[in-house]
Short mmCIF file of C-alpha atoms in Angstrom, two decimals:
data_model
loop_
_atom_site.label_atom_id
_atom_site.label_comp_id
_atom_site.label_asym_id
_atom_site.label_seq_id
_atom_site.Cartn_x
_atom_site.Cartn_y
_atom_site.Cartn_z
CA MET A 1 -60.44 -8.08 -1.43
CA SER A 2 -59.70 -11.56 -0.09
CA ARG A 3 -56.09 -12.00 1.03
CA LEU A 4 -54.21 -15.19 1.69
CA ALA A 5 -51.98 -15.37 4.74
CA PRO A 6 -48.31 -15.26 3.67
CA PRO A 7 -45.80 -17.94 4.71
CA LEU A 8 -44.83 -17.97 8.39
CA SER A 9 -41.31 -18.21 9.85
CA LEU A 10 -39.88 -18.15 13.37
CA TYR A 11 -36.86 -16.10 14.47
CA ILE A 12 -35.17 -17.03 17.76
CA HIS A 13 -32.67 -14.58 19.25
CA MET A 14 -29.74 -15.85 21.33
CA PRO A 15 -28.23 -12.66 22.79
CA TRP A 16 -24.81 -13.70 24.11
CA CYS A 17 -21.46 -13.73 22.34
CA VAL A 18 -17.90 -14.22 23.54
CA LYS A 19 -16.95 -10.63 22.75
CA LYS A 20 -18.80 -7.71 21.17
CA CYS A 21 -17.31 -6.86 17.77
CA PRO A 22 -16.59 -3.15 17.18
CA TYR A 23 -18.77 -2.99 14.02
CA CYS A 24 -21.77 -4.86 15.46
CA ASP A 25 -25.04 -3.04 16.13
CA PHE A 26 -27.07 -6.18 16.84
CA ASN A 27 -28.54 -6.89 20.26
CA SER A 28 -25.58 -8.91 21.52
CA HIS A 29 -23.92 -9.02 24.91
CA GLY A 30 -20.35 -10.16 25.58
CA LEU A 31 -19.67 -12.85 28.17
CA ARG A 32 -18.72 -11.75 31.67
CA SER A 33 -17.10 -13.66 34.52
CA GLU A 34 -20.21 -15.74 35.21
CA PRO A 35 -21.62 -17.89 32.40
CA PRO A 36 -25.06 -16.88 31.09
CA PRO A 37 -28.11 -18.85 32.27
CA TYR A 38 -28.39 -20.77 29.01
CA ALA A 39 -30.79 -23.49 30.23
CA ASP A 40 -33.08 -21.01 31.96
CA TYR A 41 -33.17 -18.85 28.82
CA ILE A 42 -34.63 -21.81 26.88
CA ASN A 43 -37.53 -21.89 29.35
CA HIS A 44 -38.16 -18.19 28.80
CA LEU A 45 -38.10 -18.58 25.02
CA LEU A 46 -40.85 -21.19 25.22
CA ALA A 47 -42.84 -19.04 27.64
CA ASP A 48 -42.49 -16.14 25.19
CA LEU A 49 -43.77 -18.34 22.37
CA ASP A 50 -46.71 -19.52 24.47
CA ALA A 51 -47.69 -15.94 25.21
CA ASP A 52 -47.42 -14.90 21.54
CA ARG A 53 -49.62 -17.81 20.53
CA ILE A 54 -52.29 -16.60 22.93
CA ASP A 55 -51.96 -12.97 21.86
CA PHE A 56 -52.08 -13.66 18.11
CA GLY A 57 -54.61 -16.49 18.32
CA ALA A 58 -56.54 -16.94 15.09
CA ALA A 59 -53.87 -15.15 13.03
CA LEU A 60 -51.64 -18.21 13.57
CA ALA A 61 -54.26 -20.90 13.07
CA ASN A 62 -53.41 -23.67 10.60
CA ARG A 63 -50.21 -21.94 9.44
CA PRO A 64 -47.15 -24.20 9.28
CA VAL A 65 -43.74 -22.71 10.03
CA ILE A 66 -41.60 -22.91 6.87
CA SER A 67 -38.31 -21.85 8.50
CA ILE A 68 -36.62 -21.27 11.84
CA PHE A 69 -33.56 -19.07 12.25
CA PHE A 70 -31.37 -18.95 15.36
CA GLY A 71 -29.64 -15.56 15.31
CA GLY A 72 -27.57 -13.62 17.75
CA GLY A 73 -25.27 -13.03 19.41
CA THR A 74 -23.75 -16.43 18.97
CA PRO A 75 -26.32 -19.27 19.03
CA SER A 76 -23.53 -21.87 18.89
CA LEU A 77 -22.72 -20.99 22.51
CA PHE A 78 -25.81 -23.07 23.33
CA SER A 79 -25.19 -26.81 23.52
CA PRO A 80 -26.86 -29.22 21.09
CA GLU A 81 -28.87 -30.60 24.01
CA LEU A 82 -30.39 -27.18 24.72
CA ILE A 83 -31.12 -26.55 21.03
CA ASP A 84 -32.77 -29.97 20.89
CA ARG A 85 -34.95 -29.18 23.91
CA LEU A 86 -35.97 -25.86 22.42
CA LEU A 87 -36.83 -27.32 19.01
CA ASP A 88 -38.87 -30.07 20.67
CA GLY A 89 -40.79 -27.36 22.51
CA VAL A 90 -41.38 -25.42 19.29
CA ARG A 91 -42.70 -28.55 17.55
CA GLU A 92 -45.16 -29.09 20.42
CA ARG A 93 -46.51 -25.57 19.98
CA LEU A 94 -46.41 -24.89 16.24
CA PRO A 95 -46.81 -27.09 13.17
CA LEU A 96 -43.61 -27.30 11.12
CA ALA A 97 -43.65 -27.75 7.37
CA ASP A 98 -42.22 -31.10 6.25
CA ALA A 99 -39.14 -29.51 4.67
CA ALA A 100 -38.77 -26.64 7.15
CA GLU A 101 -35.37 -24.94 6.91
CA ILE A 102 -33.73 -24.61 10.36
CA THR A 103 -30.61 -22.41 10.45
CA LEU A 104 -28.15 -21.92 13.30
CA GLU A 105 -25.69 -19.00 13.18
CA THR A 106 -22.25 -20.12 14.25
CA ASN A 107 -19.03 -18.38 15.21
CA PRO A 108 -16.07 -20.50 14.00
CA GLY A 109 -14.30 -19.75 17.27
CA THR A 110 -17.04 -21.20 19.51
CA VAL A 111 -17.75 -24.65 18.11
CA GLU A 112 -16.22 -27.74 19.64
CA HIS A 113 -15.54 -30.98 17.79
CA GLY A 114 -18.65 -33.14 17.80
CA ARG A 115 -21.17 -30.38 18.33
CA PHE A 116 -22.29 -30.38 14.69
CA ASP A 117 -23.43 -34.00 15.00
CA GLY A 118 -25.61 -32.92 17.93
CA TYR A 119 -27.08 -29.93 16.14
CA LEU A 120 -27.90 -32.09 13.13
CA ALA A 121 -29.58 -34.70 15.33
CA ALA A 122 -31.62 -31.94 16.98
CA GLY A 123 -33.05 -30.93 13.59
CA VAL A 124 -30.82 -28.03 12.57
CA ASN A 125 -30.34 -28.61 8.84
CA ARG A 126 -28.50 -25.42 7.83
CA ILE A 127 -25.41 -23.81 9.37
CA SER A 128 -24.39 -20.19 8.83
CA PHE A 129 -20.77 -19.34 9.68
CA GLY A 130 -19.79 -15.77 10.53
CA VAL A 131 -16.40 -15.96 8.83
CA GLN A 132 -16.23 -12.31 7.60
CA SER A 133 -12.68 -12.69 6.21
CA PHE A 134 -9.93 -15.25 5.64
CA ASP A 135 -7.22 -12.66 6.36
CA ASP A 136 -5.97 -12.92 9.95
CA ASP A 137 -5.00 -9.26 10.07
CA LYS A 138 -8.48 -8.20 8.93
CA LEU A 139 -10.09 -10.57 11.43
CA LYS A 140 -8.07 -8.99 14.22
CA ARG A 141 -9.12 -5.50 13.12
CA LEU A 142 -12.76 -6.65 13.11
CA GLY A 143 -12.45 -7.97 16.65
CA ARG A 144 -13.18 -11.57 15.62
CA ILE A 145 -12.08 -14.35 17.96
CA HIS A 146 -11.20 -16.92 15.26
CA SER A 147 -8.42 -17.26 12.72
CA ALA A 148 -8.73 -18.07 9.02
CA ASN A 149 -7.49 -21.63 9.64
CA GLU A 150 -10.03 -22.11 12.44
CA ALA A 151 -12.79 -20.95 10.12
CA GLU A 152 -11.80 -23.47 7.46
CA ALA A 153 -11.55 -26.24 10.05
CA ALA A 154 -15.00 -25.42 11.44
CA VAL A 155 -16.62 -25.53 8.00
CA LYS A 156 -14.96 -28.86 7.20
CA SER A 157 -16.07 -30.22 10.58
CA ALA A 158 -19.70 -29.35 9.79
CA GLN A 159 -19.37 -30.98 6.37
CA ASP A 160 -17.87 -34.11 7.94
CA ALA A 161 -20.86 -34.23 10.33
CA GLY A 162 -23.19 -34.40 7.34
CA TYR A 163 -24.19 -30.80 6.71
CA ALA A 164 -25.00 -30.25 3.05
CA ASN A 165 -26.44 -26.74 3.42
CA ILE A 166 -23.89 -24.21 4.67
CA ASN A 167 -23.69 -20.44 4.39
CA LEU A 168 -20.55 -18.34 4.82
CA ASP A 169 -20.82 -14.67 5.80
CA LEU A 170 -18.14 -12.50 4.19
CA MET A 171 -17.59 -8.75 4.47
CA TYR A 172 -15.81 -6.43 2.06
CA ALA A 173 -14.57 -2.84 2.16
CA LEU A 174 -12.73 -3.74 5.36
CA PRO A 175 -10.10 -1.50 6.98
CA GLN A 176 -7.26 -0.98 4.48
CA GLN A 177 -8.58 -3.79 2.26
CA THR A 178 -7.57 -3.85 -1.40
CA LEU A 179 -9.48 -5.30 -4.34
CA ASP A 180 -7.08 -8.26 -4.43
CA ASP A 181 -7.69 -8.85 -0.70
CA ALA A 182 -11.45 -8.94 -1.23
CA LEU A 183 -11.15 -11.35 -4.15
CA ALA A 184 -8.83 -13.59 -2.13
CA ASP A 185 -11.51 -13.87 0.58
CA VAL A 186 -14.08 -14.92 -2.02
CA ASP A 187 -11.68 -17.48 -3.51
CA ARG A 188 -11.00 -19.10 -0.14
CA ALA A 189 -14.72 -19.18 0.63
CA VAL A 190 -15.56 -20.81 -2.71
CA ALA A 191 -12.80 -23.39 -2.21
CA LEU A 192 -14.76 -24.69 0.80
CA GLN A 193 -17.78 -25.28 -1.46
CA PRO A 194 -20.53 -23.81 0.72
CA THR A 195 -24.01 -23.82 -0.78
CA HIS A 196 -24.57 -20.13 0.00
CA VAL A 197 -22.47 -16.99 0.47
CA SER A 198 -23.64 -13.77 2.10
CA HIS A 199 -21.33 -11.00 0.90
CA TYR A 200 -21.94 -7.55 2.29
CA GLN A 201 -20.16 -4.25 2.79
CA LEU A 202 -18.83 -3.19 6.17
CA THR A 203 -20.68 -0.03 7.17
CA LEU A 204 -20.23 2.19 10.21
CA GLU A 205 -23.44 1.83 12.22
CA PRO A 206 -24.41 4.33 14.94
CA ASN A 207 -23.64 3.42 18.55
CA THR A 208 -20.80 1.05 17.67
CA ALA A 209 -17.13 1.24 18.58
CA PHE A 210 -16.25 1.74 14.91
CA ALA A 211 -18.65 4.68 14.62
CA ALA A 212 -17.01 6.35 17.63
CA ASN A 213 -13.51 5.65 16.33
CA PRO A 214 -13.71 5.01 12.57
CA PRO A 215 -11.03 2.81 11.01
CA PRO A 216 -9.56 3.66 7.59
CA LEU A 217 -12.04 2.21 5.09
CA PRO A 218 -11.96 2.11 1.26
CA ASP A 219 -13.89 4.99 -0.35
CA ASP A 220 -17.21 4.44 -2.16
CA ASP A 221 -15.63 3.96 -5.60
CA HIS A 222 -13.22 1.31 -4.32
CA ALA A 223 -16.02 -0.41 -2.37
CA TRP A 224 -18.18 -0.50 -5.51
CA ALA A 225 -15.28 -1.97 -7.52
CA MET A 226 -14.92 -4.70 -4.87
CA GLN A 227 -18.61 -5.48 -5.01
CA GLU A 228 -18.67 -5.79 -8.80
CA ALA A 229 -15.50 -7.88 -8.99
CA CYS A 230 -16.61 -10.22 -6.21
CA GLU A 231 -20.06 -10.62 -7.79
CA GLU A 232 -18.39 -11.69 -11.03
CA ARG A 233 -16.05 -14.11 -9.22
CA LEU A 234 -18.98 -15.70 -7.34
CA ALA A 235 -21.02 -16.00 -10.54
CA THR A 236 -18.14 -17.72 -12.29
CA ALA A 237 -17.99 -20.20 -9.39
CA GLY A 238 -21.69 -21.03 -9.78
CA TYR A 239 -23.22 -18.79 -7.12
CA GLY A 240 -26.19 -16.89 -8.53
CA GLN A 241 -26.99 -13.53 -6.97
CA TYR A 242 -30.63 -13.39 -5.91
CA GLU A 243 -30.50 -10.53 -3.41
CA ILE A 244 -28.17 -7.55 -3.07
CA SER A 245 -25.89 -9.42 -0.64
CA ALA A 246 -26.88 -13.09 -1.14
CA TYR A 247 -25.48 -15.67 -3.56
CA ALA A 248 -26.48 -19.32 -3.80
CA GLN A 249 -25.89 -22.49 -5.70
CA PRO A 250 -28.97 -23.72 -7.62
CA ASP A 251 -31.91 -24.49 -5.30
CA ARG A 252 -29.97 -23.35 -2.22
CA ARG A 253 -31.45 -19.93 -1.60
CA CYS A 254 -32.17 -19.13 2.05
CA ALA A 255 -35.88 -19.81 2.59
CA HIS A 256 -35.97 -17.80 5.82
CA ASN A 257 -34.52 -14.62 4.36
CA LEU A 258 -36.60 -14.98 1.19
CA ASN A 259 -39.68 -14.92 3.38
CA TYR A 260 -38.51 -11.62 4.91
CA TRP A 261 -37.82 -10.06 1.52
CA ARG A 262 -41.16 -11.19 0.09
CA PHE A 263 -42.90 -9.52 3.04
CA GLY A 264 -43.88 -12.81 4.63
CA ASP A 265 -44.72 -13.20 8.31
CA TYR A 266 -42.48 -14.21 11.19
CA LEU A 267 -42.75 -14.56 14.93
CA GLY A 268 -39.79 -13.27 16.93
CA ILE A 269 -38.94 -14.71 20.34
CA GLY A 270 -36.00 -13.85 22.55
CA ALA A 271 -34.41 -10.68 23.91
CA GLY A 272 -34.76 -7.91 21.32
CA ALA A 273 -36.36 -10.19 18.70
CA HIS A 274 -38.63 -8.58 16.10
CA GLY A 275 -41.71 -10.13 14.53
CA LYS A 276 -44.24 -9.21 11.84
CA LEU A 277 -47.67 -10.75 11.49
CA SER A 278 -50.49 -10.19 9.01
CA ASP A 279 -54.04 -10.38 10.28
CA ALA A 280 -56.13 -10.78 7.16
CA ALA A 281 -59.41 -10.72 9.12
CA ARG A 282 -58.60 -7.26 10.48
CA GLY A 283 -56.73 -6.08 7.41
CA GLN A 284 -53.65 -5.27 9.49
CA VAL A 285 -49.91 -5.77 9.42
CA ARG A 286 -48.56 -5.78 12.96
CA ARG A 287 -45.03 -5.53 14.27
CA ARG A 288 -43.92 -6.62 17.73
CA TRP A 289 -40.48 -6.52 19.31
CA LYS A 290 -39.24 -7.83 22.61
CA THR A 291 -37.40 -6.19 25.48
CA ARG A 292 -33.73 -5.94 24.50
CA HIS A 293 -31.74 -6.71 27.63
CA PRO A 294 -31.60 -10.43 28.47
CA ARG A 295 -32.03 -9.85 32.20
CA ALA A 296 -35.16 -7.71 31.80
CA TYR A 297 -36.52 -10.11 29.19
CA MET A 298 -36.09 -13.09 31.51
CA GLU A 299 -37.50 -11.26 34.53
CA ALA A 300 -40.70 -10.76 32.51
CA ALA A 301 -41.15 -14.56 32.60
CA GLY A 302 -43.39 -14.60 29.54
CA GLY A 303 -45.51 -11.71 30.81
CA THR A 304 -46.36 -8.46 29.06
CA ALA A 305 -43.13 -6.82 30.25
CA ARG A 306 -41.28 -9.00 27.71
CA ILE A 307 -42.78 -6.82 24.94
CA GLY A 308 -40.63 -3.85 24.05
CA GLY A 309 -43.14 -2.49 21.54
CA ASP A 310 -46.19 -3.46 19.53
CA SER A 311 -47.78 -1.48 16.72
CA VAL A 312 -49.91 -1.73 13.59
CA VAL A 313 -48.10 -0.55 10.46
CA SER A 314 -50.08 2.37 9.06
CA ALA A 315 -51.30 2.47 5.47
CA ALA A 316 -48.95 5.42 4.91
CA GLU A 317 -45.93 3.35 5.98
CA LEU A 318 -46.79 0.07 4.25
CA PRO A 319 -45.50 0.95 0.73
CA PHE A 320 -42.09 1.91 2.12
CA GLU A 321 -41.95 -1.15 4.41
CA TYR A 322 -42.86 -3.44 1.53
CA MET A 323 -40.30 -1.96 -0.88
CA LEU A 324 -37.61 -1.96 1.81
CA ASN A 325 -37.72 -5.74 1.57
CA ALA A 326 -38.99 -6.66 -1.90
CA LEU A 327 -36.66 -4.46 -3.92
CA ARG A 328 -33.62 -6.19 -2.44
CA LEU A 329 -34.43 -9.18 -4.63
CA VAL A 330 -32.58 -9.13 -7.96
CA GLU A 331 -35.46 -10.78 -9.82
CA GLY A 332 -38.01 -8.63 -7.99
CA VAL A 333 -41.51 -9.70 -7.06
CA PRO A 334 -44.84 -9.83 -8.92
CA LEU A 335 -46.59 -6.46 -8.75
CA ALA A 336 -49.74 -8.28 -7.62
CA ASP A 337 -47.94 -9.35 -4.45
CA PHE A 338 -47.92 -5.74 -3.25
CA SER A 339 -51.68 -5.75 -2.80
CA GLU A 340 -51.76 -9.35 -1.60
CA ARG A 341 -49.25 -8.66 1.19
CA THR A 342 -50.27 -5.12 2.19
CA GLY A 343 -54.00 -4.99 1.43
CA LEU A 344 -53.48 -1.71 -0.44
CA PRO A 345 -54.63 -1.10 -4.03
CA PRO A 346 -51.91 -0.81 -6.70
CA GLU A 347 -53.01 2.78 -7.32
CA ARG A 348 -51.44 3.64 -3.97
CA ILE A 349 -47.95 3.35 -5.47
CA ALA A 350 -48.72 4.27 -9.09
CA ALA A 351 -47.14 7.74 -8.94
CA ALA A 352 -43.98 6.50 -7.19
CA LEU A 353 -43.66 3.66 -9.70
CA ASP A 354 -43.96 6.06 -12.61
CA THR A 355 -41.23 8.31 -11.17
CA ALA A 356 -38.90 5.39 -10.47
CA ARG A 357 -39.33 4.05 -14.01
CA ARG A 358 -38.66 7.45 -15.58
CA ARG A 359 -35.42 7.65 -13.57
CA ASP A 360 -34.46 4.19 -14.86
CA TRP A 361 -34.54 2.77 -11.33
CA LEU A 362 -37.20 0.15 -12.11
CA HIS A 363 -37.81 -1.90 -15.23
CA ASP A 364 -40.84 -0.81 -17.24
CA ASP A 365 -42.70 -4.05 -16.59
CA PRO A 366 -46.41 -3.88 -15.67
CA GLN A 367 -46.30 -7.32 -14.03
CA GLN A 368 -43.03 -7.26 -12.06
CA LEU A 369 -41.41 -4.94 -9.52
CA ARG A 370 -37.70 -5.20 -10.36
CA THR A 371 -34.82 -2.75 -10.08
CA THR A 372 -32.47 -1.97 -12.95
CA ALA A 373 -28.69 -2.08 -12.50
CA LEU A 374 -28.85 1.65 -11.75
CA GLY A 375 -31.63 1.06 -9.24
CA GLN A 376 -29.58 -1.60 -7.47
CA ARG A 377 -26.68 0.81 -7.09
CA PHE A 378 -28.91 3.55 -5.67
CA LEU A 379 -31.32 1.26 -3.86
CA ASN A 380 -31.71 3.48 -0.80
CA ASP A 381 -32.92 6.31 -3.01
CA VAL A 382 -35.34 4.01 -4.82
CA ILE A 383 -36.85 2.74 -1.58
CA ALA A 384 -37.06 6.25 -0.09
CA SER A 385 -39.17 7.35 -3.06
CA PHE A 386 -42.01 5.21 -1.68
CA LEU A 387 -42.19 7.15 1.57
CA ASP A 388 -45.58 8.77 1.93
#
């Protein structure tokens, strides 16, 4: 079976933040007395990319990058000049699609006046603000370094600089949060008129401060009521839900995240960054991740020690990996894409599909993989049913 290479994205991890939040399980490192070696880190990112290009060779040939995402940590700790230098280096090494989406994650408490003009000039055309809440008490409980007023000011500053594509991250089911509190956060977000809202539940992840010392959180029923009410409020405001935690104005869906959920490919550079690449010639899907600690990553200087792990996804794991992403999409994906992206025949998942449909988890549609309302609520169970 001939397979087309899926779209290709680039993820760039910036590992430092001002302070580690107690709920965060990402690879982020709080600032210490000495400032991080920001400029030197840019050199190591480009060396990492050079090495990946050599390693993956033909699997990258003639494939334009459709999106770039700067994640963290707090990428906005890096100056516009450094982001500009990095993006220039990426353009020299990889072809970028004409309308490539380039997103920079931003903490409202770290941006200075005038920086957004610089990021825009560098080529960043989408800003994602980690607001989380517009309630100062909730922000303090979450360990955030900004206030609600600072968040609003930062968003307006980006808009004044010319940004027309802005995402706001919001969390719900926060410590001692009520339904009215959650709706108030959504209302204040919508009032700023972002093009996209990411709205997701606070969960207690292992190896976090919150997991070791859990705060008082709403129970599952109250969290579900918040989710449903906030979904309705966002829909009324013109934000269509297209993924379990993503809402967008028309034609403003996040291209980078859509590529993840559709089981597209992405290179990952930076400390702890993950990547996934399809090699159609070998019939493989390969995952690679980089050494997590910034110091060890930089000491590798683009050498093999920068690689924390590298493996081919087995045929037994591919159905689960595919569904873990694709079933997050509200509209689902064409059933034919399963074979196109994994190289496996549709018969491989026929029994699991039949079971999921009988349980009313998936719509009985021979052309489309799409969860029902019940399936969305019990999505983890649906995805687990595709484990070999």
